[in-house]
Amino acid sequence: MHKVWTYADLRHTPDDGKRYEIFDGELVVTPAPGIPHQVTVFELTMRLYLRLKEIAIAYISPVDVLLAWDRVLEPDIVVVRHERQAIVTERAIEGAPDLVVEVLSPRGATRDRVRKARLYANSGVPEYWIVDPRAKTIEVYALGDRGYCLDGEYAVGDWLTSVTFDFTLDVSSIFTFKAPAQ
């Protein structure tokens, strides 16, 4: 019989730069993301913060999102409307945010596209973005009756339109990482 992990257990994991998440009681540990991932997260968070600051707050990882006692995820970016800030506590965001963004890492793409998407949808997160730094695309998903439906896929040169918030975003401004010359 394997251990069923909970948020109480998660609070005792080491602060070692790894990402600790709980998927339906299963502990999932991943290494810290690479530089292109982090630059993309920063650029997108900065733009979301500036565009939405009058109506919402954008939080950058690491921040726990406590969806249930056995479902604790650490998205790259979380957005919560001002009128829903009661779900933001000192320890975590306790409930479904208004927007969750995951920036793909080479080893985590399937997890983000399948397992996390299912957990976010089942928890009622209305909008979910999957950002691919390699392909330089952002997929925007809207929550429907049967889970997430792709609302739009945006690439460099496109203007992304949010499902939940009234704003557009220049996708070209997100993918700014340039590898140093060797």
CSV table of C-alpha atoms in Angstrom, one decimal:
chain,number,residue,atom,x,y,z
A,1,MET,CA,0.0,0.0,0.0
A,2,HIS,CA,1.4,3.4,-0.9
A,3,LYS,CA,1.2,6.6,1.1
A,4,VAL,CA,-1.5,9.1,0.3
A,5,TRP,CA,0.1,12.5,0.4
A,6,THR,CA,-1.8,15.5,1.7
A,7,TYR,CA,-1.1,19.3,2.0
A,8,ALA,CA,-0.1,18.7,5.6
A,9,ASP,CA,2.7,16.3,4.4
A,10,LEU,CA,3.7,18.8,1.7
A,11,ARG,CA,4.4,21.5,4.3
A,12,HIS,CA,7.3,19.3,5.6
A,13,THR,CA,9.1,18.8,2.3
A,14,PRO,CA,12.6,20.3,2.0
A,15,ASP,CA,13.1,23.8,0.5
A,16,ASP,CA,15.6,22.5,-2.1
A,17,GLY,CA,14.6,24.2,-5.4
A,18,LYS,CA,12.5,21.3,-6.5
A,19,ARG,CA,8.8,21.5,-7.3
A,20,TYR,CA,6.6,19.3,-5.0
A,21,GLU,CA,3.0,18.8,-6.1
A,22,ILE,CA,0.2,16.3,-5.1
A,23,PHE,CA,-1.9,14.7,-7.8
A,24,ASP,CA,-4.8,12.9,-6.2
A,25,GLY,CA,-2.7,11.8,-3.2
A,26,GLU,CA,0.5,11.0,-5.3
A,27,LEU,CA,3.6,13.1,-4.6
A,28,VAL,CA,5.2,14.3,-7.8
A,29,VAL,CA,8.7,15.9,-7.6
A,30,THR,CA,10.3,17.7,-10.5
A,31,PRO,CA,13.6,19.6,-10.8
A,32,ALA,CA,13.8,23.3,-11.0
A,33,PRO,CA,13.0,24.6,-14.5
A,34,GLY,CA,15.6,25.9,-16.9
A,35,ILE,CA,16.4,29.5,-17.8
A,36,PRO,CA,14.2,29.8,-21.0
A,37,HIS,CA,11.3,28.6,-18.9
A,38,GLN,CA,11.9,31.1,-16.1
A,39,VAL,CA,12.4,34.1,-18.5
A,40,THR,CA,9.1,33.2,-20.2
A,41,VAL,CA,7.4,33.0,-16.8
A,42,PHE,CA,8.8,36.4,-15.8
A,43,GLU,CA,7.9,38.1,-19.1
A,44,LEU,CA,4.3,36.8,-19.0
A,45,THR,CA,3.8,37.5,-15.3
A,46,MET,CA,5.0,41.1,-15.7
A,47,ARG,CA,2.6,41.7,-18.6
A,48,LEU,CA,-0.3,40.1,-16.8
A,49,TYR,CA,0.4,42.1,-13.7
A,50,LEU,CA,0.5,45.4,-15.5
A,51,ARG,CA,-2.6,44.6,-17.7
A,52,LEU,CA,-4.7,43.3,-14.9
A,53,LYS,CA,-3.6,45.2,-11.8
A,54,GLU,CA,-6.9,47.2,-11.6
A,55,ILE,CA,-9.0,44.0,-11.4
A,56,ALA,CA,-6.7,41.1,-10.4
A,57,ILE,CA,-3.4,40.1,-9.0
A,58,ALA,CA,-0.9,37.8,-10.9
A,59,TYR,CA,1.2,35.5,-8.6
A,60,ILE,CA,4.4,33.9,-9.8
A,61,SER,CA,5.7,30.5,-8.8
A,62,PRO,CA,6.5,29.1,-6.3
A,63,VAL,CA,3.0,29.4,-4.8
A,64,ASP,CA,0.9,26.4,-3.8
A,65,VAL,CA,-2.7,26.2,-5.1
A,66,LEU,CA,-4.6,24.0,-2.7
A,67,LEU,CA,-7.5,22.6,-4.8
A,68,ALA,CA,-8.3,19.8,-2.2
A,69,TRP,CA,-6.5,18.2,0.7
A,70,ASP,CA,-4.9,15.7,-1.8
A,71,ARG,CA,-4.6,18.1,-4.8
A,72,VAL,CA,-1.9,20.7,-4.4
A,73,LEU,CA,-0.3,22.1,-7.5
A,74,GLU,CA,2.3,24.8,-8.1
A,75,PRO,CA,1.4,26.5,-11.4
A,76,ASP,CA,3.9,28.9,-13.0
A,77,ILE,CA,1.4,31.8,-12.9
A,78,VAL,CA,-1.9,32.2,-11.0
A,79,VAL,CA,-4.3,35.1,-11.4
A,80,VAL,CA,-7.0,35.9,-8.8
A,81,ARG,CA,-9.6,38.7,-9.2
A,82,HIS,CA,-9.6,41.3,-6.4
A,83,GLU,CA,-13.1,40.4,-5.3
A,84,ARG,CA,-11.9,36.8,-4.8
A,85,GLN,CA,-8.7,37.6,-2.8
A,86,ALA,CA,-10.2,35.8,0.2
A,87,ILE,CA,-8.9,32.5,-1.3
A,88,VAL,CA,-5.3,33.9,-1.0
A,89,THR,CA,-4.0,33.1,2.4
A,90,GLU,CA,-0.5,33.2,3.9
A,91,ARG,CA,0.2,29.6,3.1
A,92,ALA,CA,-1.4,29.1,-0.3
A,93,ILE,CA,-4.1,30.0,-2.8
A,94,GLU,CA,-7.0,27.9,-1.3
A,95,GLY,CA,-9.5,27.3,-4.1
A,96,ALA,CA,-9.7,27.7,-7.9
A,97,PRO,CA,-8.0,30.8,-9.3
A,98,ASP,CA,-9.5,32.7,-12.2
A,99,LEU,CA,-6.6,31.9,-14.6
A,100,VAL,CA,-3.7,29.4,-14.3
A,101,VAL,CA,-0.7,29.4,-16.6
A,102,GLU,CA,1.7,26.5,-17.1
A,103,VAL,CA,4.9,27.1,-19.1
A,104,LEU,CA,6.0,23.7,-20.6
A,105,SER,CA,9.3,22.1,-19.7
A,106,PRO,CA,10.6,19.3,-21.9
A,107,ARG,CA,10.0,16.7,-19.2
A,108,GLY,CA,6.6,18.0,-18.0
A,109,ALA,CA,4.6,18.6,-21.1
A,110,THR,CA,2.4,15.6,-20.8
A,111,ARG,CA,1.8,16.2,-17.1
A,112,ASP,CA,0.7,19.8,-17.8
A,113,ARG,CA,-1.4,18.9,-20.8
A,114,VAL,CA,-3.2,16.0,-19.3
A,115,ARG,CA,-3.0,15.5,-15.5
A,116,LYS,CA,-2.9,19.2,-14.5
A,117,ALA,CA,-5.5,20.2,-17.0
A,118,ARG,CA,-7.9,17.6,-15.7
A,119,LEU,CA,-7.3,18.7,-12.0
A,120,TYR,CA,-7.7,22.4,-12.9
A,121,ALA,CA,-10.9,21.7,-14.9
A,122,ASN,CA,-12.4,19.4,-12.2
A,123,SER,CA,-11.7,22.2,-9.6
A,124,GLY,CA,-13.4,24.9,-11.7
A,125,VAL,CA,-10.5,27.0,-13.0
A,126,PRO,CA,-12.3,28.9,-15.8
A,127,GLU,CA,-9.2,29.7,-18.0
A,128,TYR,CA,-6.0,27.7,-18.5
A,129,TRP,CA,-3.1,28.6,-20.6
A,130,ILE,CA,-0.3,26.3,-21.8
A,131,VAL,CA,2.8,28.2,-23.0
A,132,ASP,CA,5.4,26.4,-25.1
A,133,PRO,CA,8.7,28.3,-25.1
A,134,ARG,CA,10.2,26.1,-27.8
A,135,ALA,CA,7.3,26.5,-30.3
A,136,LYS,CA,6.7,30.0,-29.1
A,137,THR,CA,3.0,29.5,-28.8
A,138,ILE,CA,0.3,30.0,-26.1
A,139,GLU,CA,-2.8,27.8,-26.1
A,140,VAL,CA,-5.9,29.4,-24.3
A,141,TYR,CA,-8.4,26.9,-22.9
A,142,ALA,CA,-11.9,27.8,-21.6
A,143,LEU,CA,-13.7,25.6,-19.1
A,144,GLY,CA,-16.8,24.0,-20.6
A,145,ASP,CA,-19.3,21.3,-19.5
A,146,ARG,CA,-16.9,18.5,-20.4
A,147,GLY,CA,-13.6,20.1,-19.3
A,148,TYR,CA,-11.4,22.4,-21.3
A,149,CYS,CA,-12.0,23.4,-24.9
A,150,LEU,CA,-9.3,25.1,-26.9
A,151,ASP,CA,-10.4,28.7,-27.4
A,152,GLY,CA,-7.3,29.8,-29.4
A,153,GLU,CA,-3.7,29.0,-30.2
A,154,TYR,CA,-1.5,32.0,-30.6
A,155,ALA,CA,2.0,32.4,-32.0
A,156,VAL,CA,4.6,35.1,-32.4
A,157,GLY,CA,3.0,38.0,-34.3
A,158,ASP,CA,-0.5,37.2,-32.9
A,159,TRP,CA,-2.5,39.0,-30.2
A,160,LEU,CA,-3.9,36.6,-27.6
A,161,THR,CA,-7.4,37.2,-26.3
A,162,SER,CA,-8.3,36.2,-22.8
A,163,VAL,CA,-11.5,34.2,-22.2
A,164,THR,CA,-12.0,35.4,-18.6
A,165,PHE,CA,-10.5,38.9,-18.6
A,166,ASP,CA,-11.1,41.8,-21.1
A,167,PHE,CA,-7.6,42.2,-22.5
A,168,THR,CA,-5.3,41.2,-25.4
A,169,LEU,CA,-1.6,40.4,-25.2
A,170,ASP,CA,1.1,40.6,-27.9
A,171,VAL,CA,2.5,37.1,-27.9
A,172,SER,CA,5.8,38.4,-29.4
A,173,SER,CA,6.5,40.2,-26.2
A,174,ILE,CA,6.6,37.0,-24.2
A,175,PHE,CA,9.3,35.0,-26.0
A,176,THR,CA,12.3,37.2,-25.4
A,177,PHE,CA,14.9,34.6,-24.3
A,178,LYS,CA,18.0,34.4,-26.6
A,179,ALA,CA,20.6,31.8,-25.9
A,180,PRO,CA,24.0,33.2,-25.3
A,181,ALA,CA,26.6,32.7,-28.1
A,182,GLN,CA,28.9,29.8,-27.4
